[in-house]
mmCIF file with all atom_site columns, C-alpha atoms in Angstrom:
data_model
loop_
_atom_site.group_PDB
_atom_site.id
_atom_site.type_symbol
_atom_site.label_atom_id
_atom_site.label_alt_id
_atom_site.label_comp_id
_atom_site.label_asym_id
_atom_site.label_entity_id
_atom_site.label_seq_id
_atom_site.pdbx_PDB_ins_code
_atom_site.Cartn_x
_atom_site.Cartn_y
_atom_site.Cartn_z
_atom_site.occupancy
_atom_site.B_iso_or_equiv
_atom_site.pdbx_formal_charge
_atom_site.auth_seq_id
_atom_site.auth_comp_id
_atom_site.auth_asym_id
_atom_site.auth_atom_id
_atom_site.pdbx_PDB_model_num
ATOM 1   C CA . MET A 1 1   ? 0.035  0.074  0.027  1.00 0.00 ? 1   MET A CA 1
ATOM 2   C CA . SER A 1 2   ? 1.494  3.398  -0.959 1.00 0.00 ? 2   SER A CA 1
ATOM 3   C CA . VAL A 1 3   ? 1.929  6.136  1.712  1.00 0.00 ? 3   VAL A CA 1
ATOM 4   C CA . LEU A 1 4   ? -0.990 8.231  -0.075 1.00 0.00 ? 4   LEU A CA 1
ATOM 5   C CA . ALA A 1 5   ? -3.310 5.365  0.115  1.00 0.00 ? 5   ALA A CA 1
ATOM 6   C CA . ALA A 1 6   ? -2.514 4.642  3.737  1.00 0.00 ? 6   ALA A CA 1
ATOM 7   C CA . GLN A 1 7   ? -3.146 8.352  4.458  1.00 0.00 ? 7   GLN A CA 1
ATOM 8   C CA . ALA A 1 8   ? -6.386 8.356  2.614  1.00 0.00 ? 8   ALA A CA 1
ATOM 9   C CA . VAL A 1 9   ? -7.835 5.481  4.570  1.00 0.00 ? 9   VAL A CA 1
ATOM 10  C CA . ASP A 1 10  ? -6.559 6.340  8.106  1.00 0.00 ? 10  ASP A CA 1
ATOM 11  C CA . PRO A 1 11  ? -9.497 7.969  9.823  1.00 0.00 ? 11  PRO A CA 1
ATOM 12  C CA . GLU A 1 12  ? -7.304 9.171  12.768 1.00 0.00 ? 12  GLU A CA 1
ATOM 13  C CA . LEU A 1 13  ? -4.851 10.860 10.420 1.00 0.00 ? 13  LEU A CA 1
ATOM 14  C CA . ALA A 1 14  ? -7.812 12.662 8.498  1.00 0.00 ? 14  ALA A CA 1
ATOM 15  C CA . ARG A 1 15  ? -9.282 13.719 11.775 1.00 0.00 ? 15  ARG A CA 1
ATOM 16  C CA . LEU A 1 16  ? -6.095 15.134 13.024 1.00 0.00 ? 16  LEU A CA 1
ATOM 17  C CA . ARG A 1 17  ? -5.429 16.881 9.847  1.00 0.00 ? 17  ARG A CA 1
ATOM 18  C CA . ASP A 1 18  ? -8.830 18.407 9.827  1.00 0.00 ? 18  ASP A CA 1
ATOM 19  C CA . SER A 1 19  ? -8.113 19.754 13.313 1.00 0.00 ? 19  SER A CA 1
ATOM 20  C CA . ILE A 1 20  ? -4.913 21.179 12.056 1.00 0.00 ? 20  ILE A CA 1
ATOM 21  C CA . ASP A 1 21  ? -6.729 22.707 9.267  1.00 0.00 ? 21  ASP A CA 1
ATOM 22  C CA . ASN A 1 22  ? -9.186 24.371 11.671 1.00 0.00 ? 22  ASN A CA 1
ATOM 23  C CA . PHE A 1 23  ? -6.434 25.623 13.925 1.00 0.00 ? 23  PHE A CA 1
ATOM 24  C CA . ASP A 1 24  ? -4.678 27.186 10.883 1.00 0.00 ? 24  ASP A CA 1
ATOM 25  C CA . ALA A 1 25  ? -7.909 28.943 9.750  1.00 0.00 ? 25  ALA A CA 1
ATOM 26  C CA . ALA A 1 26  ? -8.354 30.216 13.404 1.00 0.00 ? 26  ALA A CA 1
ATOM 27  C CA . LEU A 1 27  ? -4.768 31.574 13.529 1.00 0.00 ? 27  LEU A CA 1
ATOM 28  C CA . ILE A 1 28  ? -5.324 33.377 10.255 1.00 0.00 ? 28  ILE A CA 1
ATOM 29  C CA . HIS A 1 29  ? -8.599 35.080 11.389 1.00 0.00 ? 29  HIS A CA 1
ATOM 30  C CA . LEU A 1 30  ? -6.986 35.961 14.738 1.00 0.00 ? 30  LEU A CA 1
ATOM 31  C CA . LEU A 1 31  ? -3.894 37.451 13.081 1.00 0.00 ? 31  LEU A CA 1
ATOM 32  C CA . ALA A 1 32  ? -6.307 39.393 10.624 1.00 0.00 ? 32  ALA A CA 1
ATOM 33  C CA . GLU A 1 33  ? -8.216 40.726 13.761 1.00 0.00 ? 33  GLU A CA 1
ATOM 34  C CA . ARG A 1 34  ? -4.997 41.548 15.523 1.00 0.00 ? 34  ARG A CA 1
ATOM 35  C CA . PHE A 1 35  ? -3.622 43.517 12.503 1.00 0.00 ? 35  PHE A CA 1
ATOM 36  C CA . ARG A 1 36  ? -6.982 45.356 12.119 1.00 0.00 ? 36  ARG A CA 1
ATOM 37  C CA . CYS A 1 37  ? -6.568 46.601 15.890 1.00 0.00 ? 37  CYS A CA 1
ATOM 38  C CA . THR A 1 38  ? -2.856 47.384 15.298 1.00 0.00 ? 38  THR A CA 1
ATOM 39  C CA . GLN A 1 39  ? -3.835 49.417 12.180 1.00 0.00 ? 39  GLN A CA 1
ATOM 40  C CA . ARG A 1 40  ? -6.048 51.527 14.358 1.00 0.00 ? 40  ARG A CA 1
ATOM 41  C CA . VAL A 1 41  ? -3.158 51.966 16.737 1.00 0.00 ? 41  VAL A CA 1
ATOM 42  C CA . GLY A 1 42  ? -0.970 53.104 13.872 1.00 0.00 ? 42  GLY A CA 1
ATOM 43  C CA . GLU A 1 43  ? -3.491 55.701 12.707 1.00 0.00 ? 43  GLU A CA 1
ATOM 44  C CA . LEU A 1 44  ? -3.848 56.927 16.429 1.00 0.00 ? 44  LEU A CA 1
ATOM 45  C CA . LYS A 1 45  ? -0.056 57.155 16.781 1.00 0.00 ? 45  LYS A CA 1
ATOM 46  C CA . ALA A 1 46  ? 0.409  59.057 13.459 1.00 0.00 ? 46  ALA A CA 1
ATOM 47  C CA . ARG A 1 47  ? -2.379 61.553 14.647 1.00 0.00 ? 47  ARG A CA 1
ATOM 48  C CA . LYS A 1 48  ? -0.727 62.033 17.886 1.00 0.00 ? 48  LYS A CA 1
ATOM 49  C CA . GLY A 1 49  ? 2.886  62.163 16.596 1.00 0.00 ? 49  GLY A CA 1
ATOM 50  C CA . ILE A 1 50  ? 3.852  59.008 18.548 1.00 0.00 ? 50  ILE A CA 1
ATOM 51  C CA . PRO A 1 51  ? 6.674  56.891 17.147 1.00 0.00 ? 51  PRO A CA 1
ATOM 52  C CA . PRO A 1 52  ? 5.728  53.756 15.282 1.00 0.00 ? 52  PRO A CA 1
ATOM 53  C CA . SER A 1 53  ? 7.880  51.543 17.531 1.00 0.00 ? 53  SER A CA 1
ATOM 54  C CA . ASP A 1 54  ? 7.613  51.317 21.345 1.00 0.00 ? 54  ASP A CA 1
ATOM 55  C CA . PRO A 1 55  ? 10.644 49.296 22.602 1.00 0.00 ? 55  PRO A CA 1
ATOM 56  C CA . ASP A 1 56  ? 9.559  49.316 26.153 1.00 0.00 ? 56  ASP A CA 1
ATOM 57  C CA . ARG A 1 57  ? 6.080  47.813 25.335 1.00 0.00 ? 57  ARG A CA 1
ATOM 58  C CA . GLU A 1 58  ? 7.703  45.340 22.850 1.00 0.00 ? 58  GLU A CA 1
ATOM 59  C CA . ALA A 1 59  ? 10.131 44.159 25.630 1.00 0.00 ? 59  ALA A CA 1
ATOM 60  C CA . ARG A 1 60  ? 7.146  43.723 28.137 1.00 0.00 ? 60  ARG A CA 1
ATOM 61  C CA . GLN A 1 61  ? 5.165  41.796 25.447 1.00 0.00 ? 61  GLN A CA 1
ATOM 62  C CA . VAL A 1 62  ? 8.181  39.511 24.814 1.00 0.00 ? 62  VAL A CA 1
ATOM 63  C CA . ALA A 1 63  ? 8.407  38.721 28.545 1.00 0.00 ? 63  ALA A CA 1
ATOM 64  C CA . ARG A 1 64  ? 4.720  38.244 28.962 1.00 0.00 ? 64  ARG A CA 1
ATOM 65  C CA . LEU A 1 65  ? 4.326  35.888 25.809 1.00 0.00 ? 65  LEU A CA 1
ATOM 66  C CA . ARG A 1 66  ? 7.481  33.806 26.841 1.00 0.00 ? 66  ARG A CA 1
ATOM 67  C CA . THR A 1 67  ? 5.688  33.218 30.281 1.00 0.00 ? 67  THR A CA 1
ATOM 68  C CA . LEU A 1 68  ? 2.541  32.310 28.451 1.00 0.00 ? 68  LEU A CA 1
ATOM 69  C CA . ALA A 1 69  ? 4.348  29.926 26.228 1.00 0.00 ? 69  ALA A CA 1
ATOM 70  C CA . VAL A 1 70  ? 5.973  28.176 29.101 1.00 0.00 ? 70  VAL A CA 1
ATOM 71  C CA . GLU A 1 71  ? 2.535  27.856 30.813 1.00 0.00 ? 71  GLU A CA 1
ATOM 72  C CA . ALA A 1 72  ? 1.053  26.380 27.503 1.00 0.00 ? 72  ALA A CA 1
ATOM 73  C CA . LYS A 1 73  ? 3.934  24.028 27.059 1.00 0.00 ? 73  LYS A CA 1
ATOM 74  C CA . LEU A 1 74  ? 5.108  25.910 23.982 1.00 0.00 ? 74  LEU A CA 1
ATOM 75  C CA . ASP A 1 75  ? 8.713  26.690 23.146 1.00 0.00 ? 75  ASP A CA 1
ATOM 76  C CA . PRO A 1 76  ? 9.229  30.257 24.493 1.00 0.00 ? 76  PRO A CA 1
ATOM 77  C CA . ASP A 1 77  ? 11.999 30.743 21.965 1.00 0.00 ? 77  ASP A CA 1
ATOM 78  C CA . PHE A 1 78  ? 9.576  29.919 19.135 1.00 0.00 ? 78  PHE A CA 1
ATOM 79  C CA . ALA A 1 79  ? 6.953  32.255 20.761 1.00 0.00 ? 79  ALA A CA 1
ATOM 80  C CA . GLU A 1 80  ? 9.438  35.040 20.957 1.00 0.00 ? 80  GLU A CA 1
ATOM 81  C CA . LYS A 1 81  ? 10.441 34.527 17.180 1.00 0.00 ? 81  LYS A CA 1
ATOM 82  C CA . PHE A 1 82  ? 6.755  34.502 16.098 1.00 0.00 ? 82  PHE A CA 1
ATOM 83  C CA . LEU A 1 83  ? 6.047  37.684 18.185 1.00 0.00 ? 83  LEU A CA 1
ATOM 84  C CA . ALA A 1 84  ? 9.111  39.393 16.674 1.00 0.00 ? 84  ALA A CA 1
ATOM 85  C CA . PHE A 1 85  ? 7.945  38.532 13.197 1.00 0.00 ? 85  PHE A CA 1
ATOM 86  C CA . VAL A 1 86  ? 4.486  39.942 13.950 1.00 0.00 ? 86  VAL A CA 1
ATOM 87  C CA . VAL A 1 87  ? 5.875  43.069 15.513 1.00 0.00 ? 87  VAL A CA 1
ATOM 88  C CA . LYS A 1 88  ? 8.246  43.674 12.818 1.00 0.00 ? 88  LYS A CA 1
ATOM 89  C CA . GLU A 1 89  ? 5.245  43.672 10.391 1.00 0.00 ? 89  GLU A CA 1
ATOM 90  C CA . VAL A 1 90  ? 3.176  45.982 12.669 1.00 0.00 ? 90  VAL A CA 1
ATOM 91  C CA . ILE A 1 91  ? 6.008  48.495 12.890 1.00 0.00 ? 91  ILE A CA 1
ATOM 92  C CA . ARG A 1 92  ? 6.297  48.380 9.220  1.00 0.00 ? 92  ARG A CA 1
ATOM 93  C CA . HIS A 1 93  ? 2.683  49.169 8.823  1.00 0.00 ? 93  HIS A CA 1
ATOM 94  C CA . HIS A 1 94  ? 2.875  51.967 11.458 1.00 0.00 ? 94  HIS A CA 1
ATOM 95  C CA . GLN A 1 95  ? 5.885  53.440 9.658  1.00 0.00 ? 95  GLN A CA 1
ATOM 96  C CA . THR A 1 96  ? 3.808  53.427 6.431  1.00 0.00 ? 96  THR A CA 1
ATOM 97  C CA . ILE A 1 97  ? 0.760  55.057 8.146  1.00 0.00 ? 97  ILE A CA 1
ATOM 98  C CA . ALA A 1 98  ? 3.042  57.763 9.680  1.00 0.00 ? 98  ALA A CA 1
ATOM 99  C CA . ALA A 1 99  ? 4.614  58.476 6.469  1.00 0.00 ? 99  ALA A CA 1
ATOM 100 C CA . ASN A 1 100 ? 1.267  58.882 4.705  1.00 0.00 ? 100 ASN A CA 1
ATOM 101 C CA . HIS A 1 101 ? -0.336 60.837 7.410  1.00 0.00 ? 101 HIS A CA 1
ATOM 102 C CA . ALA A 1 102 ? -1.092 64.304 6.451  1.00 0.00 ? 102 ALA A CA 1
ATOM 103 C CA . PRO A 1 103 ? -2.443 66.384 9.324  1.00 0.00 ? 103 PRO A CA 1
ATOM 104 C CA . SER A 1 104 ? -6.052 67.595 8.588  1.00 0.00 ? 104 SER A CA 1
ATOM 105 C CA . VAL A 1 105 ? -6.877 71.284 8.496  1.00 0.00 ? 105 VAL A CA 1
ATOM 106 C CA . GLU A 1 106 ? -8.359 71.032 11.980 1.00 0.00 ? 106 GLU A CA 1
ATOM 107 C CA . GLU A 1 107 ? -5.370 69.339 13.416 1.00 0.00 ? 107 GLU A CA 1
ATOM 108 C CA . GLN A 1 108 ? -3.111 72.126 11.892 1.00 0.00 ? 108 GLN A CA 1
ATOM 109 C CA . ARG A 1 109 ? -5.288 74.683 13.424 1.00 0.00 ? 109 ARG A CA 1
ATOM 110 C CA . LYS A 1 110 ? -4.942 72.937 16.888 1.00 0.00 ? 110 LYS A CA 1
ATOM 111 C CA . SER A 1 111 ? -1.144 73.299 16.540 1.00 0.00 ? 111 SER A CA 1
#
């Protein structure tokens, strides 16, 4: 029996793969929601003149997520790398938003 045929008939393998597919879909939807929120943060930062990056917050987040990873029995180094990847993308978005932010007439009047 070929590997493909064995995989096709193994109901436990199919069930586990269906679960993995569901987790992957959930991760994508959670990331999309997270980026919608960070987009709003970027817009607020741009309006208020706050820098795109906040190294102190990022350091706190790394520590917090490393702790969560340990509690969840996930490799904390992996969790930190994943967060670094996400944060790098968020900062890139915030930099783009800041670069494209033109103060409104009302904002200029307040200055």
